[in-house]
Tab-separated table of C-alpha atoms and ligand atoms in Angstrom:
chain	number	residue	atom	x	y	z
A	1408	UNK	CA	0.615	22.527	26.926
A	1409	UNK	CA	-0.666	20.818	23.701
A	1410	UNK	CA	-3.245	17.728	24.711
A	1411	UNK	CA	-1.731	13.909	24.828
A	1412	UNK	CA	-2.208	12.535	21.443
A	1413	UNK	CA	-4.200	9.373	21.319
A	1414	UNK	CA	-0.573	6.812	20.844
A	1415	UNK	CA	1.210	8.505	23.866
A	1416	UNK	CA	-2.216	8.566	26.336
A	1417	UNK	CA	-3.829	5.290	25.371
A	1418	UNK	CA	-7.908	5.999	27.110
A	1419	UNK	CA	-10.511	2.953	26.212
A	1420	UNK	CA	-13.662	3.955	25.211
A	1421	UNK	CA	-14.846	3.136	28.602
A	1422	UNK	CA	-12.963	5.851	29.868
A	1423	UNK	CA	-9.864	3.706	31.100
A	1424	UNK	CA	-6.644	3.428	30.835
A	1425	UNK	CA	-5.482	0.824	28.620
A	1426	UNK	CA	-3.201	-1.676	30.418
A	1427	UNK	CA	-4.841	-1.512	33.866
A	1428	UNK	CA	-8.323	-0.829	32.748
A	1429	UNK	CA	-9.068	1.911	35.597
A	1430	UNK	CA	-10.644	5.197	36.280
A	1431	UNK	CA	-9.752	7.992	37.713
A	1432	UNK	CA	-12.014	7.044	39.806
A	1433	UNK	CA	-11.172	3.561	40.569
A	1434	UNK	CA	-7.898	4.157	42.091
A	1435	UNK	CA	-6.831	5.220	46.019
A	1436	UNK	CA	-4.604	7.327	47.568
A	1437	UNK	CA	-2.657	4.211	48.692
A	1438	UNK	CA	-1.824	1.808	46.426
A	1439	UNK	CA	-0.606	-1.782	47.832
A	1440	UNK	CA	1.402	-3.023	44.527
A	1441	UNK	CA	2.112	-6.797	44.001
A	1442	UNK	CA	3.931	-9.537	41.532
A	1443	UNK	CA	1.675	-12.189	41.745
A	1444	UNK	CA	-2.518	-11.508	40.087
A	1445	UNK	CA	-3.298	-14.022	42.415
A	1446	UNK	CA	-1.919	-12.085	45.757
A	1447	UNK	CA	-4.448	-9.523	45.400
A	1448	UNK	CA	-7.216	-11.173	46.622
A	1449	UNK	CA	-5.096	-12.437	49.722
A	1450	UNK	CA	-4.762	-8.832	50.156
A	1451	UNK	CA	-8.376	-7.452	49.794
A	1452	UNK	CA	-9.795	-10.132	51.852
A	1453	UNK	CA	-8.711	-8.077	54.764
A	1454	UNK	CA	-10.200	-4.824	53.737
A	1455	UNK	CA	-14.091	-4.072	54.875
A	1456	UNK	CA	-15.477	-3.669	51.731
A	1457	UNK	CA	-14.209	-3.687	48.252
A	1458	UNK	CA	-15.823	-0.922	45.793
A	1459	UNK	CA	-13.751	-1.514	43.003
A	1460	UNK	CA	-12.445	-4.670	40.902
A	1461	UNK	CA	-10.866	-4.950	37.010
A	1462	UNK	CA	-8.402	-7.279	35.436
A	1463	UNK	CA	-6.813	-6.829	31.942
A	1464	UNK	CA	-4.079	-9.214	31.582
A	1465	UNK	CA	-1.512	-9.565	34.560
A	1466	UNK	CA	-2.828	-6.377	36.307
A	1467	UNK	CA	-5.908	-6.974	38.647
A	1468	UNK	CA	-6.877	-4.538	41.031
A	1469	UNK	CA	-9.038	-4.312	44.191
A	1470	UNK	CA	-10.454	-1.396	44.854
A	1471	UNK	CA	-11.944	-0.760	49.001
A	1472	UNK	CA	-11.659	0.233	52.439
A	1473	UNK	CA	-10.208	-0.902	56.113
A	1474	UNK	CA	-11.747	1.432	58.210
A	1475	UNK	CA	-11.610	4.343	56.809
A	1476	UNK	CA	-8.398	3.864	55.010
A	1477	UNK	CA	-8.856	4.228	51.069
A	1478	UNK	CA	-6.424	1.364	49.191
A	1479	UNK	CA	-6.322	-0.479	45.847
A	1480	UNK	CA	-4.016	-3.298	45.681
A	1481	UNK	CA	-2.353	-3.599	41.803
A	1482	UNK	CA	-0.711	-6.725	40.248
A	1483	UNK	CA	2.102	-6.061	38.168
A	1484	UNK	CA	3.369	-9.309	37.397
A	1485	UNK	CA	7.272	-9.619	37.145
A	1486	UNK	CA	10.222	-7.355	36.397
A	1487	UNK	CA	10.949	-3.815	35.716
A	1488	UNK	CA	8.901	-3.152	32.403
A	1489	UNK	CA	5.671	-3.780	33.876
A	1490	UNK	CA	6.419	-1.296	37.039
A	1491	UNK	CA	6.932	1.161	33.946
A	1492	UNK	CA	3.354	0.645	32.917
A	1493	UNK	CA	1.931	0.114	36.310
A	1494	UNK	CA	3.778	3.260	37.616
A	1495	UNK	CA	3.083	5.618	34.599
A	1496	UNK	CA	-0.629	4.507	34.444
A	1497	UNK	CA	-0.928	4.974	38.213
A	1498	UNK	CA	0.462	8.462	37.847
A	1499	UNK	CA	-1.377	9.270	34.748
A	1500	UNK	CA	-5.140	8.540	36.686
A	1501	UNK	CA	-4.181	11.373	39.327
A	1502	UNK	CA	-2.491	13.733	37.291
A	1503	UNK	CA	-3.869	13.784	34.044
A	1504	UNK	CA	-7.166	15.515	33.301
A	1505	UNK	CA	-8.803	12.418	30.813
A	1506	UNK	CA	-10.659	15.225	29.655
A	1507	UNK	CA	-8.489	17.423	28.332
A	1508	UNK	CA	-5.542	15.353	28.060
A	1509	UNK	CA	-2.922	17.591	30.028
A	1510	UNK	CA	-1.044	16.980	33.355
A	1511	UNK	CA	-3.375	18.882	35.802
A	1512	UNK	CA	-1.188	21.575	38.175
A	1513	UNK	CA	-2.042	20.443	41.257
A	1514	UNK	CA	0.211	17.054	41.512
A	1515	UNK	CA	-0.677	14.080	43.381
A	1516	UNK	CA	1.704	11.997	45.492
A	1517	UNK	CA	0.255	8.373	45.897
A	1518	UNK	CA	1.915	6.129	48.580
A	1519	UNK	CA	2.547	2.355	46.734
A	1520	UNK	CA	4.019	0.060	48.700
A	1521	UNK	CA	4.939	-3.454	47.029
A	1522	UNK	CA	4.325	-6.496	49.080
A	1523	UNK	CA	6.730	-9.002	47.641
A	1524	UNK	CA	8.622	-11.854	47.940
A	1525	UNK	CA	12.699	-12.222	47.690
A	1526	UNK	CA	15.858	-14.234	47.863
A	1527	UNK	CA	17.436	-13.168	50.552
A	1528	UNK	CA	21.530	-12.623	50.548
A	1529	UNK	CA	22.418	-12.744	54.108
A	1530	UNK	CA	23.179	-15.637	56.047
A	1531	UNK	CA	22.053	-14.381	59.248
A	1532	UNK	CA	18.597	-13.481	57.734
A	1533	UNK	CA	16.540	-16.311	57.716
A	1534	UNK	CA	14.056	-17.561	55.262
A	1535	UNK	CA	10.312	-15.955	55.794
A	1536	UNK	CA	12.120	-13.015	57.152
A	1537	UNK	CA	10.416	-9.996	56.082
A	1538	UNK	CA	12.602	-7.116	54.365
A	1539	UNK	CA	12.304	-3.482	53.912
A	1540	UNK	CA	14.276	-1.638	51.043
A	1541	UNK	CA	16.465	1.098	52.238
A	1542	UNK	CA	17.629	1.699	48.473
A	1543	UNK	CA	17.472	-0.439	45.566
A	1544	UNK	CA	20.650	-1.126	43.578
A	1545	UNK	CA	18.914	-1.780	39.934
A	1546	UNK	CA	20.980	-4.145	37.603
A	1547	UNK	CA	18.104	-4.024	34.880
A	1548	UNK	CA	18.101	-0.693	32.033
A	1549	UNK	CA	14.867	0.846	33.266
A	1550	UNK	CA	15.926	3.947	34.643
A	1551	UNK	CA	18.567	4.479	32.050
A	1552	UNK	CA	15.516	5.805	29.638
A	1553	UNK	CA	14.600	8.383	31.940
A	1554	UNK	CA	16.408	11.776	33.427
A	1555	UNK	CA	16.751	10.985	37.332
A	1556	UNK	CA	19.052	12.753	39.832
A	1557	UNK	CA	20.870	11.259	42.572
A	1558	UNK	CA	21.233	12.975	45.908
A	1559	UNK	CA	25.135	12.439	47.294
A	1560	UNK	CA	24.447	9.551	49.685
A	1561	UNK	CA	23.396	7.718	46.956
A	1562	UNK	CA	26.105	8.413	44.642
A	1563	UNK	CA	28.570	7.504	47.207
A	1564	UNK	CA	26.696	3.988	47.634
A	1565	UNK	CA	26.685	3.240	43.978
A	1566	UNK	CA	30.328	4.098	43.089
A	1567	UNK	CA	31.351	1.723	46.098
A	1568	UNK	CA	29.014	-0.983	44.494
A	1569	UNK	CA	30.774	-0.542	41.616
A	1570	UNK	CA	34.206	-0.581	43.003
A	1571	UNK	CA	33.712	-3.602	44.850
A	1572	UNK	CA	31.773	-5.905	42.709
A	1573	UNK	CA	33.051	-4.157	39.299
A	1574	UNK	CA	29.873	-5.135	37.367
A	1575	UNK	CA	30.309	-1.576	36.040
A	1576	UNK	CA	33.351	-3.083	33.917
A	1577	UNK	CA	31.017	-5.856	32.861
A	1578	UNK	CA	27.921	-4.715	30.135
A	1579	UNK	CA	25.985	-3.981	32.989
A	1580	UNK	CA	25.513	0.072	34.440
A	1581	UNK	CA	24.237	-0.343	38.325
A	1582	UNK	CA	22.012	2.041	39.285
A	1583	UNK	CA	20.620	3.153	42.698
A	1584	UNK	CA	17.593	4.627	44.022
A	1585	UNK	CA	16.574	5.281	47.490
A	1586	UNK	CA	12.798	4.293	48.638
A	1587	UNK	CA	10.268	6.475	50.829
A	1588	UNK	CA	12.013	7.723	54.214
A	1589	UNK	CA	8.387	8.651	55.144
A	1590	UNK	CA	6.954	5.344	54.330
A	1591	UNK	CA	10.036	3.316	56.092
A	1592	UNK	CA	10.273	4.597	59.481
A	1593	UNK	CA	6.368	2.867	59.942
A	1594	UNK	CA	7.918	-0.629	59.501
A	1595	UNK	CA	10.129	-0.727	62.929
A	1596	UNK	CA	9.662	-4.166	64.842
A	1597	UNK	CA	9.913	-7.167	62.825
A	1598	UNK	CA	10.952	-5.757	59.372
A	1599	UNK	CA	15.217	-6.174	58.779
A	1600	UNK	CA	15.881	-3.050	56.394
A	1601	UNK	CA	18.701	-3.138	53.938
A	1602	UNK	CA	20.082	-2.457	50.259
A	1603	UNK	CA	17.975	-4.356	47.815
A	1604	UNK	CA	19.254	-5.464	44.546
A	1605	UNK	CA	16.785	-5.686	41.755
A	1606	UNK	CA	17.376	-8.290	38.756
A	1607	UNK	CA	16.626	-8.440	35.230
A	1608	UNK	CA	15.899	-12.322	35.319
A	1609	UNK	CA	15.277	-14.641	38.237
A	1610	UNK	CA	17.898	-17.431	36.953
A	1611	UNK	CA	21.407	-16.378	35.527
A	1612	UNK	CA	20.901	-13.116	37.179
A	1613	UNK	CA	20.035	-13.773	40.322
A	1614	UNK	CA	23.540	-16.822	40.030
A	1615	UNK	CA	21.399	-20.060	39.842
A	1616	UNK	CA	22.648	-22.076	37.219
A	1617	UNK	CA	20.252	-24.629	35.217
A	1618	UNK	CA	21.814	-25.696	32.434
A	1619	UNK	CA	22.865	-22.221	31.141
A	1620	UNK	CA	26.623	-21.341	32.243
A	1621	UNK	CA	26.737	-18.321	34.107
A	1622	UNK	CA	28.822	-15.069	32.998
A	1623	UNK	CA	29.300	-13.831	36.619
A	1624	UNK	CA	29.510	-16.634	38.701
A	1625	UNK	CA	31.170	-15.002	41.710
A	1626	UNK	CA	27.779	-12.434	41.443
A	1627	UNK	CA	26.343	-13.647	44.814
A	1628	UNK	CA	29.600	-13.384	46.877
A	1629	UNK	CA	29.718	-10.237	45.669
A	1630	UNK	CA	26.543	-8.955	46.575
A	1631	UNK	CA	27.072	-10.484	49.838
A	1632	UNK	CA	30.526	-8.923	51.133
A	1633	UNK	CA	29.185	-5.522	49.989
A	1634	UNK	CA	29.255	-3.151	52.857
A	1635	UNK	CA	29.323	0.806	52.655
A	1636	UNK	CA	28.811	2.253	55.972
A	1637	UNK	CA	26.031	0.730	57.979
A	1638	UNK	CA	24.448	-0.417	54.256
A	1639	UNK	CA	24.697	-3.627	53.372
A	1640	UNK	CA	22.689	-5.701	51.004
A	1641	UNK	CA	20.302	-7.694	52.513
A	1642	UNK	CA	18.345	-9.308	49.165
A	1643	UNK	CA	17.663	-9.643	45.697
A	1644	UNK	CA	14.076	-9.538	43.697
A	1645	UNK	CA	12.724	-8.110	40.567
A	1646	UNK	CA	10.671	-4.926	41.056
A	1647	UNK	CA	12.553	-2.867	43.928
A	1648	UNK	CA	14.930	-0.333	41.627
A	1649	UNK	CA	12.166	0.561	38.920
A	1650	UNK	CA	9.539	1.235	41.938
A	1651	UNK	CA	12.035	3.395	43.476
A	1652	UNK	CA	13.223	5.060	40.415
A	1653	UNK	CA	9.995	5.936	38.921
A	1654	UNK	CA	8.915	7.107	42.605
A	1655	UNK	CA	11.447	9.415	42.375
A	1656	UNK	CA	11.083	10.665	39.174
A	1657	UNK	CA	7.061	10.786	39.547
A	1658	UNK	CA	7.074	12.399	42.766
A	1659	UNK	CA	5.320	9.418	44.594
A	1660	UNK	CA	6.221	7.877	47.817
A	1661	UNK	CA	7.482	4.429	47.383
A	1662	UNK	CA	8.410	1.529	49.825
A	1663	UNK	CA	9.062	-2.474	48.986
A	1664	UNK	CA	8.805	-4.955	51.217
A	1665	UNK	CA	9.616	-8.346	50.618
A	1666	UNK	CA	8.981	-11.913	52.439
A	1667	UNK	CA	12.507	-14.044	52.005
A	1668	UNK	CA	11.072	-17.262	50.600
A	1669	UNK	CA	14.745	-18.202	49.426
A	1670	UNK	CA	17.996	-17.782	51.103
A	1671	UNK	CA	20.588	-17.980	48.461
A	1672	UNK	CA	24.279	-18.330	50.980
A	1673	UNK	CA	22.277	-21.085	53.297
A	1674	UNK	CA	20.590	-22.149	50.285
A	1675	UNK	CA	17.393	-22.708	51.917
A	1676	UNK	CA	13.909	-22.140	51.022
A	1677	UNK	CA	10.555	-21.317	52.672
A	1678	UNK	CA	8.373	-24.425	53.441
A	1679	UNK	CA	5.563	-22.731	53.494
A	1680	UNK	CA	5.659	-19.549	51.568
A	1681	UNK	CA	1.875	-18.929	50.870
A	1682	UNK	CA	2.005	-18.401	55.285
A	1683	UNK	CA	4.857	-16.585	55.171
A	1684	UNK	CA	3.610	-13.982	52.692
A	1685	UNK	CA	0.447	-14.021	54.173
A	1686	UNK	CA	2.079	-13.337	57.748
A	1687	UNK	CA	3.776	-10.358	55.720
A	1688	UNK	CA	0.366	-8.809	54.272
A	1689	UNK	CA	-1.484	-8.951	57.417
A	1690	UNK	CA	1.368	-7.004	59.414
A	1691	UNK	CA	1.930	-4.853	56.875
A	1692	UNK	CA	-2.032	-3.708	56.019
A	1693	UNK	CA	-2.072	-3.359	59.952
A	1694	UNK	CA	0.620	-0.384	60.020
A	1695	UNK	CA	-0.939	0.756	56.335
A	1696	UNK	CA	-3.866	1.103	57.557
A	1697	UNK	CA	-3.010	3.468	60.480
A	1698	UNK	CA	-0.479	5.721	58.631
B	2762	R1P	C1	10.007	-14.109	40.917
B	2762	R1P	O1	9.554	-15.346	41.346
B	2762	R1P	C2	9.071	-12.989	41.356
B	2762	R1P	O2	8.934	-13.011	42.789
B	2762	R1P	C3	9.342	-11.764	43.344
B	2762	R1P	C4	10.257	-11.197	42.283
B	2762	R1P	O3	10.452	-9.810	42.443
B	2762	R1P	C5	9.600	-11.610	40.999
B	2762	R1P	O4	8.540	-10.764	40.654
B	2762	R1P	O5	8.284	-10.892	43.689
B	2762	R1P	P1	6.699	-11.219	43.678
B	2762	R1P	O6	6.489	-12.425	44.541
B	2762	R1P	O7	6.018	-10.019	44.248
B	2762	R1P	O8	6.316	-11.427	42.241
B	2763	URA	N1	12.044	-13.780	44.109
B	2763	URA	C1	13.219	-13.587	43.491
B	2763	URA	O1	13.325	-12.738	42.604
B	2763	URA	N2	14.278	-14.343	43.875
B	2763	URA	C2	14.201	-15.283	44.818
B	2763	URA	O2	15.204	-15.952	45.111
B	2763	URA	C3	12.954	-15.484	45.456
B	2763	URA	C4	11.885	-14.715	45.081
């Protein structure tokens, strides 16, 4: 294979990568991934020790150890098109030799997990609910610039999305992606799981109107009434289908959780989400920590 040229594998002269500024080095097995720069130290304040800390723009990352589990926690700021930098720089530090600029043989599967927080689309799920994504049902363009397979499960979900909401019809091209079966069956107790839609905009498409008029305003009854099987959807965020997608495609093991700090039928929202996340991070670094 011929090396990475210098525009396609972007190394600093430090020896990092350019976006997230890390190592090979700097980077653990298990990587905790989340929106908001400022979540990561509510993160690494529970680990033991911290060995590792950088910040070039939105990504920061914290670097340590809870016992004798090995974890970074990323930033990634919103949407789908930083996940494609996070994700490809992630993979990139385990398997791609700096040195010689080609993907090593030996792969390397990282588990990230993405702490989050969401709107939630239930009624029955209440606000500070905390959510685990069976699949994500992506209504951003991420995954349309790559070559990923679907097994038939999630073929079947996405053409009954389709059917029923008929967003298909609509400029928009659904697409699905199931998370980390390996990662999910940890979060038991206390954790809902469900179909998580992913959207390319918090406002218009996620239905809250402003002052812009909204092209789909029927979007969140949709969403809601969806039902295939035992699957229904349970929320909406901004991250879910290009972590799942570029999982896939990457060969790492991906799971998102997300705290409900809206609910958009009861149209409520958390009163104190900075607890509510924080509940979330502590539970989940508990069963992270022993998997
Ligand atoms: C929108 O406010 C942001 O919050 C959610 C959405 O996915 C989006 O990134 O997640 P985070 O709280 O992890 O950023
Ligand atoms: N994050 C979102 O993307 N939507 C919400 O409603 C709440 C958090």
């Amino acid at each position: 294979m011929n090396p990475l040229g210098s525009s396609e594998l972007i190394i600093t002269p430090r020896g990092t990568i350019y976006h997230l500024d890390l190592a090979p080095e700097h980077i653990a097995p298990t990587v905790i991934t989340v929106g908001d720069p400022d979540r990561v130290k509510e993160v690494s304040k529970y680990f033991d020790r911290i060995t590792h800390k950088a910040q070039h723009r939105e990504f920061v990352t914290h670097t340590g150890y809870i016992g004798n589990k090995h974890i970074s926690c990323v930033s990634t700021g919103i949407g789908p098109d930083n996940i494609d930098i996070v994700y490809n720089e992630l993979d990139a530090l385990v398997n791609i030799d700096f040195a010689t600029r080609t993907v090593k043989d030996q792969h390397t599967s990282l588990s990230l997990i993405r702490l989050g927080t969401c709107g939630c689309l239930q009624a029955e799920v209440p606000v500070e609910s905390l959510i685990v994504s069976s699949h994500a049902i992506g209504m951003d363009n991420l995954m349309h610039y790559y070559k990923m397979d679907n097994n038939p499960d999630e073929n079947y979900i996405i053409n009954e999305f389709n059917r029923h909401t008929g967003l298909d019809n609509k400029n928009i091209r659904p697409y699905i992606a199931e998370g980390s079966i390996n990662l999910r069956k940890h979060f038991g107790a206390g954790y809902v799981h469900g179909i998580t839609v992913t959207c390319p905009g918090f406002y218009g498409p996620q239905g809250r109107v402003l002052r812009g008029p909204l092209a789909f305003p029927h979007l969140i009854d949709a969403l809601t009434t969806f039902k295939s099987g035992d699957n229904r959807i349970t929320n909406f965020e901004m991250e879910t289908s290009a972590i799942y997608g570029l999982g896939k495609v990457l060969g790492h093991k991906s799971l998102s959780i997300s705290t409900a700090v809206a609910n958009r039928v009861t149209k409520t929202f958390c009163s104190d989400g900075n607890a509510a996340v924080d509940n979330m991070i502590r539970k989940s670094l508990e069963i992270i920590a022993g998997i």
